[in-house]
XYZ file of C-alpha atoms in Angstrom:
607
model
C -42.235 -23.465 2.275
C -41.260 -26.198 -0.195
C -42.794 -26.057 -3.662
C -45.222 -28.726 -4.703
C -44.935 -30.328 -8.115
C -47.588 -28.122 -9.744
C -46.025 -24.880 -8.458
C -42.550 -26.017 -9.512
C -43.841 -26.889 -12.991
C -45.453 -23.466 -13.398
C -42.239 -21.767 -12.263
C -39.924 -23.757 -14.546
C -42.228 -23.215 -17.500
C -41.345 -19.511 -17.308
C -37.575 -20.044 -16.954
C -35.180 -20.695 -19.824
C -34.070 -23.330 -20.834
C -36.775 -25.356 -19.061
C -39.466 -23.561 -21.047
C -37.920 -25.051 -24.208
C -37.967 -28.659 -22.995
C -40.508 -31.171 -24.312
C -43.323 -31.655 -21.785
C -42.348 -35.264 -21.102
C -38.722 -34.230 -20.419
C -39.823 -31.494 -18.017
C -42.223 -33.861 -16.232
C -39.446 -36.412 -15.801
C -37.160 -33.725 -14.376
C -39.578 -32.341 -11.774
C -39.066 -35.074 -9.123
C -35.296 -34.507 -9.205
C -35.540 -30.913 -7.987
C -35.285 -30.159 -4.249
C -36.661 -26.992 -2.633
C -34.560 -25.444 0.132
C -34.890 -22.304 2.289
C -31.851 -20.132 3.127
C -32.010 -17.232 5.580
C -30.332 -13.862 5.027
C -26.573 -14.211 5.613
C -26.497 -17.990 5.122
C -23.620 -19.389 3.083
C -24.938 -21.459 0.192
C -21.525 -22.757 -0.823
C -17.897 -21.693 -0.376
C -15.105 -21.255 -2.904
C -13.623 -24.565 -4.029
C -16.304 -26.692 -2.361
C -17.931 -29.652 -4.050
C -21.216 -28.593 -5.612
C -24.250 -30.719 -4.947
C -26.045 -29.423 -8.012
C -27.376 -26.471 -9.961
C -29.078 -23.712 -7.939
C -32.082 -21.744 -9.208
C -33.617 -18.809 -7.325
C -37.380 -18.934 -6.810
C -37.495 -16.090 -4.300
C -34.895 -13.748 -2.765
C -31.434 -12.533 -3.744
C -28.031 -14.232 -3.778
C -24.616 -12.547 -3.872
C -21.826 -14.223 -5.851
C -18.189 -13.462 -4.934
C -14.982 -14.386 -6.754
C -11.867 -16.073 -5.377
C -10.687 -12.759 -3.889
C -13.994 -12.248 -2.065
C -14.977 -9.454 -4.452
C -18.729 -9.271 -5.286
C -19.282 -10.002 -8.966
C -23.036 -10.444 -9.200
C -26.281 -10.038 -7.314
C -28.810 -12.549 -8.573
C -32.579 -12.594 -8.236
C -35.640 -14.622 -9.182
C -35.165 -17.027 -12.127
C -31.362 -16.688 -12.087
C -29.339 -19.891 -11.805
C -25.797 -20.293 -10.488
C -23.201 -23.000 -9.937
C -23.069 -24.197 -13.555
C -19.487 -23.045 -14.179
C -18.225 -25.189 -11.334
C -20.366 -28.159 -12.356
C -18.842 -27.983 -15.820
C -15.346 -27.832 -14.312
C -14.818 -30.973 -12.198
C -17.753 -30.150 -9.918
C -15.907 -27.642 -7.706
C -17.216 -24.138 -7.175
C -15.199 -21.297 -8.751
C -17.071 -18.671 -6.707
C -18.822 -18.412 -3.339
C -22.547 -17.784 -2.840
C -24.417 -16.178 0.082
C -28.074 -15.352 0.666
C -28.553 -11.570 0.875
C -32.147 -11.987 2.028
C -34.342 -14.962 2.863
C -34.286 -17.179 -0.222
C -36.190 -20.134 -1.574
C -33.942 -22.064 -3.954
C -34.599 -25.127 -6.073
C -31.622 -27.440 -6.610
C -31.090 -29.885 -9.477
C -28.607 -32.610 -8.419
C -25.364 -32.742 -10.375
C -26.104 -36.115 -12.030
C -29.501 -34.829 -13.203
C -27.854 -31.618 -14.448
C -25.302 -33.513 -16.541
C -28.019 -35.836 -17.800
C -30.033 -32.804 -18.877
C -27.061 -31.473 -20.864
C -26.537 -34.826 -22.561
C -30.134 -35.234 -23.695
C -31.477 -31.732 -24.317
C -29.921 -29.370 -26.881
C -31.652 -26.304 -25.417
C -30.099 -26.918 -22.011
C -26.681 -27.677 -23.448
C -26.735 -24.467 -25.502
C -27.811 -22.409 -22.496
C -25.422 -23.718 -19.841
C -22.333 -24.394 -21.925
C -20.997 -20.860 -22.350
C -17.962 -21.861 -24.405
C -17.669 -20.675 -27.962
C -19.306 -22.997 -30.459
C -18.222 -23.444 -34.028
C -20.556 -21.922 -36.554
C -21.388 -24.395 -39.308
C -20.384 -22.824 -42.561
C -18.290 -23.487 -45.611
C -14.562 -22.900 -45.404
C -13.573 -19.681 -47.127
C -10.660 -17.303 -47.378
C -11.713 -15.378 -44.280
C -11.557 -18.496 -42.098
C -8.809 -20.561 -43.766
C -5.256 -20.298 -42.521
C -2.533 -19.698 -45.088
C -0.997 -22.994 -43.965
C -3.936 -24.801 -45.560
C -3.691 -22.817 -48.815
C 0.035 -22.678 -49.500
C 2.067 -25.056 -51.641
C 4.780 -26.409 -49.333
C 8.371 -26.827 -50.496
C 8.228 -24.346 -53.393
C 10.810 -24.473 -56.175
C 14.023 -22.746 -55.073
C 17.256 -21.860 -56.832
C 20.486 -20.159 -55.753
C 21.042 -16.585 -56.883
C 23.657 -17.548 -59.488
C 21.257 -19.839 -61.409
C 20.898 -18.630 -65.016
C 17.573 -17.432 -66.337
C 17.750 -20.180 -69.040
C 18.028 -22.956 -66.418
C 15.284 -21.403 -64.279
C 12.934 -21.106 -67.274
C 13.493 -24.741 -68.234
C 12.767 -25.941 -64.691
C 9.638 -23.793 -64.431
C 8.410 -25.065 -67.810
C 8.997 -28.710 -66.898
C 7.169 -28.341 -63.572
C 4.411 -26.153 -65.030
C 4.837 -23.455 -62.424
C 5.029 -19.683 -62.767
C 7.660 -18.662 -60.234
C 10.890 -19.626 -58.519
C 12.118 -18.481 -55.100
C 15.768 -17.479 -54.828
C 17.272 -18.636 -51.558
C 20.476 -18.924 -49.596
C 19.879 -22.135 -47.711
C 16.370 -21.674 -46.270
C 16.611 -17.874 -46.221
C 14.515 -16.133 -48.872
C 16.470 -13.630 -50.994
C 13.967 -12.899 -53.743
C 11.420 -14.222 -56.235
C 11.366 -14.414 -60.060
C 8.204 -15.041 -62.091
C 7.248 -15.766 -65.683
C 6.491 -12.046 -65.992
C 10.082 -11.236 -64.966
C 11.441 -13.622 -67.600
C 9.275 -12.229 -70.383
C 9.510 -8.565 -69.425
C 13.104 -8.282 -68.249
C 14.910 -11.029 -70.161
C 13.007 -11.242 -73.446
C 11.757 -7.647 -73.469
C 15.118 -6.306 -72.300
C 17.135 -8.549 -74.645
C 19.260 -9.856 -71.764
C 21.568 -12.826 -72.389
C 20.223 -16.207 -71.298
C 23.132 -16.713 -68.919
C 22.016 -13.708 -66.838
C 21.866 -14.792 -63.148
C 18.491 -14.767 -61.414
C 19.873 -12.235 -58.928
C 19.820 -9.623 -61.719
C 16.105 -9.965 -62.502
C 14.531 -11.148 -59.248
C 12.396 -9.019 -56.943
C 14.571 -8.805 -53.818
C 13.097 -9.050 -50.321
C 9.539 -9.721 -51.572
C 6.424 -9.197 -49.461
C 5.717 -12.309 -47.385
C 3.098 -13.690 -45.014
C 3.188 -16.402 -42.354
C 1.348 -19.760 -42.203
C -0.822 -18.391 -39.369
C -2.222 -15.546 -41.481
C -5.586 -15.997 -43.202
C -6.418 -16.448 -46.866
C -7.935 -13.013 -47.253
C -4.579 -11.514 -46.211
C -3.064 -13.131 -49.307
C -5.852 -11.910 -51.568
C -5.704 -8.379 -50.192
C -1.922 -8.218 -50.581
C -2.122 -9.461 -54.169
C -4.778 -6.958 -55.155
C -3.159 -3.998 -53.399
C 0.398 -4.746 -54.590
C -0.601 -6.102 -58.008
C 1.345 -9.305 -57.506
C 0.403 -12.911 -58.212
C 2.747 -14.782 -55.868
C 3.218 -14.488 -52.096
C 6.051 -16.452 -50.438
C 5.231 -17.812 -46.986
C 7.902 -17.589 -44.304
C 8.160 -18.612 -40.685
C 10.916 -17.307 -38.414
C 12.589 -15.914 -41.518
C 12.644 -19.285 -43.297
C 10.803 -20.042 -46.556
C 8.115 -22.685 -45.933
C 5.684 -22.297 -48.864
C 4.095 -20.095 -51.501
C 0.559 -19.051 -52.465
C -0.330 -18.039 -56.014
C -3.467 -16.616 -57.569
C -4.446 -20.071 -58.791
C -4.359 -21.328 -55.165
C -7.142 -18.972 -54.118
C -10.866 -19.548 -54.321
C -12.690 -16.230 -54.438
C -15.867 -16.262 -52.417
C -17.001 -14.712 -49.108
C -13.884 -12.557 -48.764
C -14.161 -11.296 -52.334
C -16.256 -8.292 -51.273
C -13.613 -7.037 -48.833
C -10.928 -7.753 -51.435
C -12.801 -5.640 -53.969
C -12.844 -2.714 -51.535
C -9.120 -3.145 -50.921
C -8.449 -3.228 -54.668
C -10.537 -0.120 -55.387
C -8.837 1.854 -52.611
C -5.373 0.717 -53.687
C -5.985 2.182 -57.145
C -7.884 5.330 -56.098
C -6.482 8.697 -57.157
C -7.811 10.796 -54.250
C -9.227 10.649 -50.733
C -12.657 11.589 -52.105
C -12.560 8.586 -54.413
C -11.569 6.351 -51.492
C -14.401 7.740 -49.375
C -16.937 6.356 -51.851
C -15.440 2.919 -51.199
C -15.163 3.159 -47.392
C -18.815 4.245 -47.301
C -19.611 0.602 -48.123
C -17.909 -0.714 -44.964
C -21.155 -0.838 -42.894
C -22.758 -2.992 -45.582
C -19.674 -5.210 -45.608
C -19.954 -5.572 -41.829
C -23.585 -6.603 -42.175
C -22.700 -9.146 -44.849
C -19.817 -10.628 -42.844
C -21.811 -10.903 -39.607
C -24.803 -12.388 -41.439
C -22.435 -14.921 -43.009
C -21.513 -16.251 -39.563
C -17.930 -14.962 -39.557
C -16.180 -14.833 -36.190
C -15.606 -11.387 -34.702
C -11.816 -11.467 -35.130
C -12.256 -12.260 -38.823
C -14.752 -9.418 -39.353
C -12.575 -6.839 -37.579
C -9.451 -8.059 -39.369
C -11.054 -7.659 -42.800
C -12.382 -4.203 -41.925
C -8.975 -3.146 -40.577
C -7.328 -4.343 -43.808
C -9.349 -1.675 -45.607
C -8.098 1.058 -43.257
C -4.521 -0.169 -43.688
C -4.855 -0.021 -47.477
C -6.369 3.471 -47.339
C -3.472 4.644 -45.162
C -0.838 3.201 -47.468
C -2.556 4.662 -50.549
C -2.664 8.099 -48.920
C 1.023 7.794 -48.071
C 1.744 7.024 -51.725
C -0.370 9.963 -52.889
C 1.420 12.212 -50.401
C 4.791 11.225 -51.826
C 3.472 11.850 -55.351
C 2.421 15.333 -54.199
C 5.427 16.340 -52.069
C 8.136 14.136 -53.535
C 10.018 11.289 -51.856
C 10.766 11.536 -48.140
C 14.174 13.061 -47.342
C 14.964 10.235 -44.900
C 13.315 6.875 -44.110
C 10.188 6.989 -41.940
C 7.501 4.640 -40.643
C 3.778 5.288 -40.282
C 2.214 3.329 -37.416
C -1.347 2.849 -36.213
C -2.435 2.398 -32.619
C -5.861 1.971 -31.061
C -8.269 -0.417 -32.745
C -6.475 -0.181 -36.095
C -3.185 -1.060 -34.418
C -4.826 -4.094 -32.810
C -6.626 -5.034 -36.069
C -9.947 -4.752 -34.247
C -11.851 -2.048 -36.125
C -15.636 -2.305 -36.352
C -18.249 -0.258 -38.162
C -17.353 2.858 -36.161
C -13.703 3.914 -35.749
C -11.646 7.055 -35.371
C -7.961 7.299 -36.294
C -4.937 6.923 -33.995
C -1.514 7.114 -35.615
C 2.047 8.413 -35.410
C 5.295 8.677 -37.389
C 8.779 7.406 -36.529
C 11.508 9.229 -38.479
C 15.078 8.103 -39.056
C 17.498 9.812 -36.668
C 19.376 11.243 -39.646
C 16.585 13.787 -40.161
C 17.523 17.455 -39.822
C 15.383 20.266 -38.490
C 15.096 21.694 -42.005
C 13.570 18.388 -43.211
C 10.896 18.138 -40.510
C 8.342 20.340 -42.358
C 8.107 17.620 -45.020
C 6.714 15.191 -42.444
C 4.364 17.834 -41.068
C 2.859 18.221 -44.562
C 2.743 14.445 -45.062
C 0.955 13.906 -41.739
C -1.600 16.616 -42.519
C -2.245 15.119 -45.962
C -2.743 11.564 -44.699
C -4.749 12.369 -41.546
C -7.052 14.722 -43.454
C -7.485 12.043 -46.118
C -8.366 9.447 -43.487
C -10.933 11.847 -42.008
C -12.425 12.256 -45.482
C -12.652 8.454 -45.699
C -14.673 8.317 -42.471
C -11.851 7.641 -40.001
C -12.572 10.778 -38.000
C -9.900 12.799 -36.247
C -8.972 11.407 -32.820
C -10.688 13.465 -30.074
C -7.552 13.047 -27.943
C -5.275 14.261 -30.767
C -3.338 10.980 -30.840
C -2.381 11.552 -34.454
C 0.703 12.187 -36.545
C -0.499 15.782 -37.109
C 0.348 16.458 -33.461
C 4.073 17.358 -33.519
C 4.520 15.318 -30.355
C 3.715 12.129 -32.290
C 5.823 12.906 -35.378
C 9.393 12.582 -34.155
C 12.760 10.891 -34.785
C 13.309 7.447 -33.290
C 15.635 8.860 -30.608
C 12.793 11.029 -29.311
C 10.402 8.066 -29.263
C 13.010 6.049 -27.389
C 13.174 8.790 -24.774
C 9.351 8.941 -24.615
C 9.087 5.285 -23.708
C 12.021 5.488 -21.305
C 10.438 8.387 -19.399
C 6.977 6.752 -19.349
C 8.460 3.573 -17.885
C 10.701 5.316 -15.340
C 8.091 7.882 -14.241
C 4.640 6.266 -14.658
C 2.520 9.286 -13.766
C -1.159 9.047 -14.864
C -0.542 10.674 -18.247
C 2.419 8.374 -18.868
C 0.279 5.323 -18.068
C -2.393 6.467 -20.505
C 0.099 7.200 -23.275
C 1.976 3.950 -22.726
C -1.288 2.011 -22.928
C -2.040 3.588 -26.298
C 1.477 3.255 -27.679
C 1.883 -0.391 -26.642
C -0.698 -1.141 -29.361
C 1.457 0.258 -32.184
C 1.584 -1.647 -35.485
C 3.586 -0.651 -38.587
C 1.441 0.286 -41.607
C 3.776 1.767 -44.219
C 7.416 2.760 -44.545
C 10.705 1.538 -43.085
C 9.574 -1.219 -40.686
C 13.103 -1.735 -39.344
C 12.842 1.621 -37.513
C 10.390 -0.014 -35.087
C 11.826 -3.477 -34.432
C 14.654 -2.627 -32.011
C 12.615 0.078 -30.303
C 9.732 -2.294 -29.640
C 11.975 -5.069 -28.346
C 13.950 -2.874 -25.935
C 10.782 -1.131 -24.718
C 9.021 -4.404 -23.921
C 12.102 -5.643 -22.087
C 12.514 -2.459 -20.043
C 8.799 -2.282 -19.220
C 8.553 -5.908 -18.093
C 11.608 -5.496 -15.843
C 10.271 -2.375 -14.103
C 7.965 -3.670 -11.363
C 6.740 -0.181 -10.412
C 5.712 0.561 -13.999
C 3.971 -2.831 -14.281
C 2.092 -2.151 -11.033
C 0.906 1.239 -12.310
C -0.122 -0.282 -15.640
C -2.060 -2.952 -13.737
C -3.884 -0.272 -11.786
C -4.590 1.719 -14.950
C -5.983 -1.384 -16.695
C -8.695 -1.752 -14.039
C -10.275 1.674 -14.639
C -12.671 0.252 -17.221
C -14.952 -2.228 -15.494
C -17.672 -4.552 -16.815
C -21.199 -3.129 -16.413
C -22.336 -5.365 -13.567
C -24.917 -3.961 -11.178
C -28.023 -4.733 -9.238
C -30.672 -4.348 -11.925
C -30.803 -7.701 -13.705
C -27.078 -7.956 -13.261
C -26.252 -4.872 -15.398
C -25.162 -1.318 -14.592
C -26.460 0.755 -17.486
C -25.641 4.362 -18.388
C -27.638 6.574 -15.988
C -28.306 9.689 -18.041
C -27.921 11.378 -21.404
C -28.552 10.198 -24.922
C -27.673 6.580 -24.119
C -29.505 6.268 -20.793
C -30.367 2.643 -19.848
C -27.891 1.290 -22.409
C -24.665 -0.700 -22.077
C -21.469 0.696 -23.591
C -20.140 -2.451 -25.267
C -16.890 -0.694 -26.164
C -15.633 0.990 -22.992
C -17.301 -1.391 -20.517
C -17.379 -4.437 -22.781
C -14.352 -5.089 -24.974
C -11.981 -2.450 -23.507
C -11.605 -4.233 -20.131
C -10.473 -7.349 -22.020
C -8.205 -5.278 -24.305
C -6.595 -3.794 -21.177
C -6.096 -7.257 -19.667
C -4.561 -8.494 -22.917
C -2.110 -5.584 -22.902
C -1.023 -6.410 -19.344
C -0.526 -10.085 -20.184
C 1.477 -9.074 -23.279
C 3.650 -6.823 -21.124
C 4.262 -9.599 -18.607
C 5.019 -12.083 -21.391
C 6.998 -9.593 -23.554
C 4.719 -10.353 -26.483
C 5.082 -8.245 -29.625
C 1.495 -8.904 -30.802
C -0.972 -6.026 -30.651
C -4.156 -8.039 -31.340
C -6.098 -8.832 -28.154
C -6.998 -12.433 -28.959
C -3.409 -13.148 -30.056
C -2.171 -11.628 -26.796
C -4.456 -13.807 -24.677
C -3.456 -16.945 -26.586
C 0.222 -15.949 -26.311
C -0.100 -15.364 -22.562
C -1.627 -18.818 -22.158
C 1.233 -20.361 -24.155
C 3.767 -18.462 -22.028
C 2.165 -19.628 -18.774
C 1.316 -16.087 -17.617
C -2.383 -16.909 -17.942
C -3.609 -20.364 -16.923
C -5.323 -22.578 -19.473
C -8.640 -22.640 -17.586
C -8.690 -18.920 -16.777
C -7.489 -18.052 -20.267
C -10.123 -20.158 -21.990
C -12.841 -18.608 -19.835
C -11.598 -15.141 -20.755
C -11.385 -15.998 -24.460
C -14.954 -17.328 -24.403
C -16.172 -14.215 -22.565
C -14.325 -11.898 -24.964
C -15.723 -13.715 -27.984
C -19.288 -13.401 -26.698
C -18.957 -9.691 -25.824
C -17.229 -8.807 -29.107
C -19.721 -10.772 -31.191
C -22.644 -9.191 -29.315
C -21.190 -5.792 -30.206
C -20.869 -6.673 -33.898
C -24.341 -8.234 -34.047
C -25.750 -5.046 -32.503
C -23.965 -2.919 -35.112
C -25.148 -5.201 -37.920
C -28.740 -4.825 -36.726
C -28.347 -1.045 -36.771
C -27.026 -1.117 -40.331
C -29.908 -3.379 -41.357
C -32.325 -0.838 -39.887
C -30.715 1.992 -41.837
C -28.958 3.536 -38.840
C -25.305 4.350 -38.254
C -23.604 1.684 -36.124
C -22.641 2.509 -32.535
C -21.603 0.689 -29.346
C -24.692 1.237 -27.181
C -26.933 -1.749 -26.505
C -30.189 -1.731 -24.534
C -30.421 -4.864 -22.317
C -34.187 -4.694 -22.784
C -33.624 -5.609 -26.440
C -32.050 -8.925 -25.417
C -33.795 -12.172 -24.592
C -33.409 -13.741 -21.134
C -31.020 -16.206 -22.741
C -28.845 -13.453 -24.245
C -28.868 -11.381 -21.059
C -27.832 -14.379 -18.984
C -24.918 -15.246 -21.254
C -23.742 -11.649 -21.523
C -23.917 -11.190 -17.766
C -21.868 -14.339 -17.213
C -19.282 -13.095 -19.698
C -18.966 -9.835 -17.744
C -18.610 -11.836 -14.517
C -15.676 -13.755 -16.016
C -13.964 -10.518 -17.059
C -14.463 -8.998 -13.613
C -13.040 -12.145 -12.016
C -9.915 -11.927 -14.174
C -9.584 -8.218 -13.336
C -9.799 -9.140 -9.672
C -7.105 -11.794 -10.149
C -4.810 -9.300 -11.881
C -5.497 -6.731 -9.170
C -4.395 -9.250 -6.560
C -1.272 -10.132 -8.543
C -2.637 -13.475 -9.715
C -2.888 -13.411 -13.489
C -2.917 -17.203 -13.539
C -6.564 -17.573 -12.616
C -7.855 -21.110 -12.559
């Protein structure tokens, strides 16, 4: 039977966000609601239909299905539905059916939009898009493009050191970039002039090519300020040229940087870069949980937090590589150390194991291979000492299978693509997240490019990878919309890694494969897929918003554990969340499941 005004008021007073409305606003809203009875099996609305308003369940259960008629949620008392469609041109993006006799209350669309315009609590609750966090700009949020000095001073290689010094003095700058057209050849600084020219008693007509640092370390305009600071402190340099597509576009110097917020992560990077042993590094990495707490409390976005934490792992790896070469001598042939997993994607949190491998130049002989075995053991053991525990699946350079010449790696990828058996799918998924950490980067470039091309062109391999990507599913179930772990130590908890972020990571990998994207980072892959047209703008933005909410919920959970004196993990109890938080998290999982369904039906361009 229809609800009278008093009963409706009592009901809404116990439902968020109506419980947060001023009494006069709630009283004014009451007459706009309509009560309506649906019998079991009745269709409430169909996919793509025009929505008459927002639906709220007073009694009964409603099943929500996606565009492929796959159930994505079973809703009960106090759950609302239809808001996503109302916020997107008023057309439903799902279908809804009564599972049992239901009494629903409906807020007309004009009243719903009016509520969002006038009440902050309602706007915050129903608008699930990511909102900017008000905070000062700092190095962890500022792009290099906003920090760099554009059009830096350049000179050809034959310029004399006398002429370069006079130009630098007149412009009051401390460096000059040596170029051939717009291509960067090297950099010379005041320190080079004083140490090499004056200290070495070189003639003043010495060309810059004789004293410059050739092929200097560079970053791109899309990198963040903390990348510059970390590179400077690890490499002990004061100038970082900025390039884009191989062309010099700017430079950042120490005087361009303002040290706050990111300074704590930079200090960890600096201490590790100058450590003399793994044990010394471990004392530094032990402070990572506190850094995570500080970064999350400071309102940093999840991709910034994980990037800064991954920078520390990268620095530890490179320092261990340097210590290994000090111990065993220089490598007999060029090699490249790569990371995969969360380090490869630059998505490490407060709890991470290690996943890595080595590519060796094809000139290596069998007699030289024991050197790399010793190097791998030294570095992997050092990483374990630093808290990056050994990979349970043995995806590490210490496994001879993952310490091989490039020709062997080329054959690995070729066989995985041509014969995508289950193990090959699993290995390919891991290895598609590879990122160079230290060594001869050019060993990876051609291999990556040809592998992406071959994989994207093999429809059978893509189909198997699609199927493999759907094995991790969001934790949606009947109980309050969540399927929690049923037994064991983490009973009644959500696994925010394997059932939270991993499904999105898997989707990002598939989109990268379809788009032939070289990026390993999940957010960069999703943005790249949208730019390439593989993922629609509407579907992509929904997925980005869902990923952001899930990833930030995971980090906030870990930060709370650190604050309580516990080790961070990935297991969250829904009971610890408010109705507001549960509702948003559930909706994020629904979006992910919808995108998985779209991929499973061969329609990545959802929306």
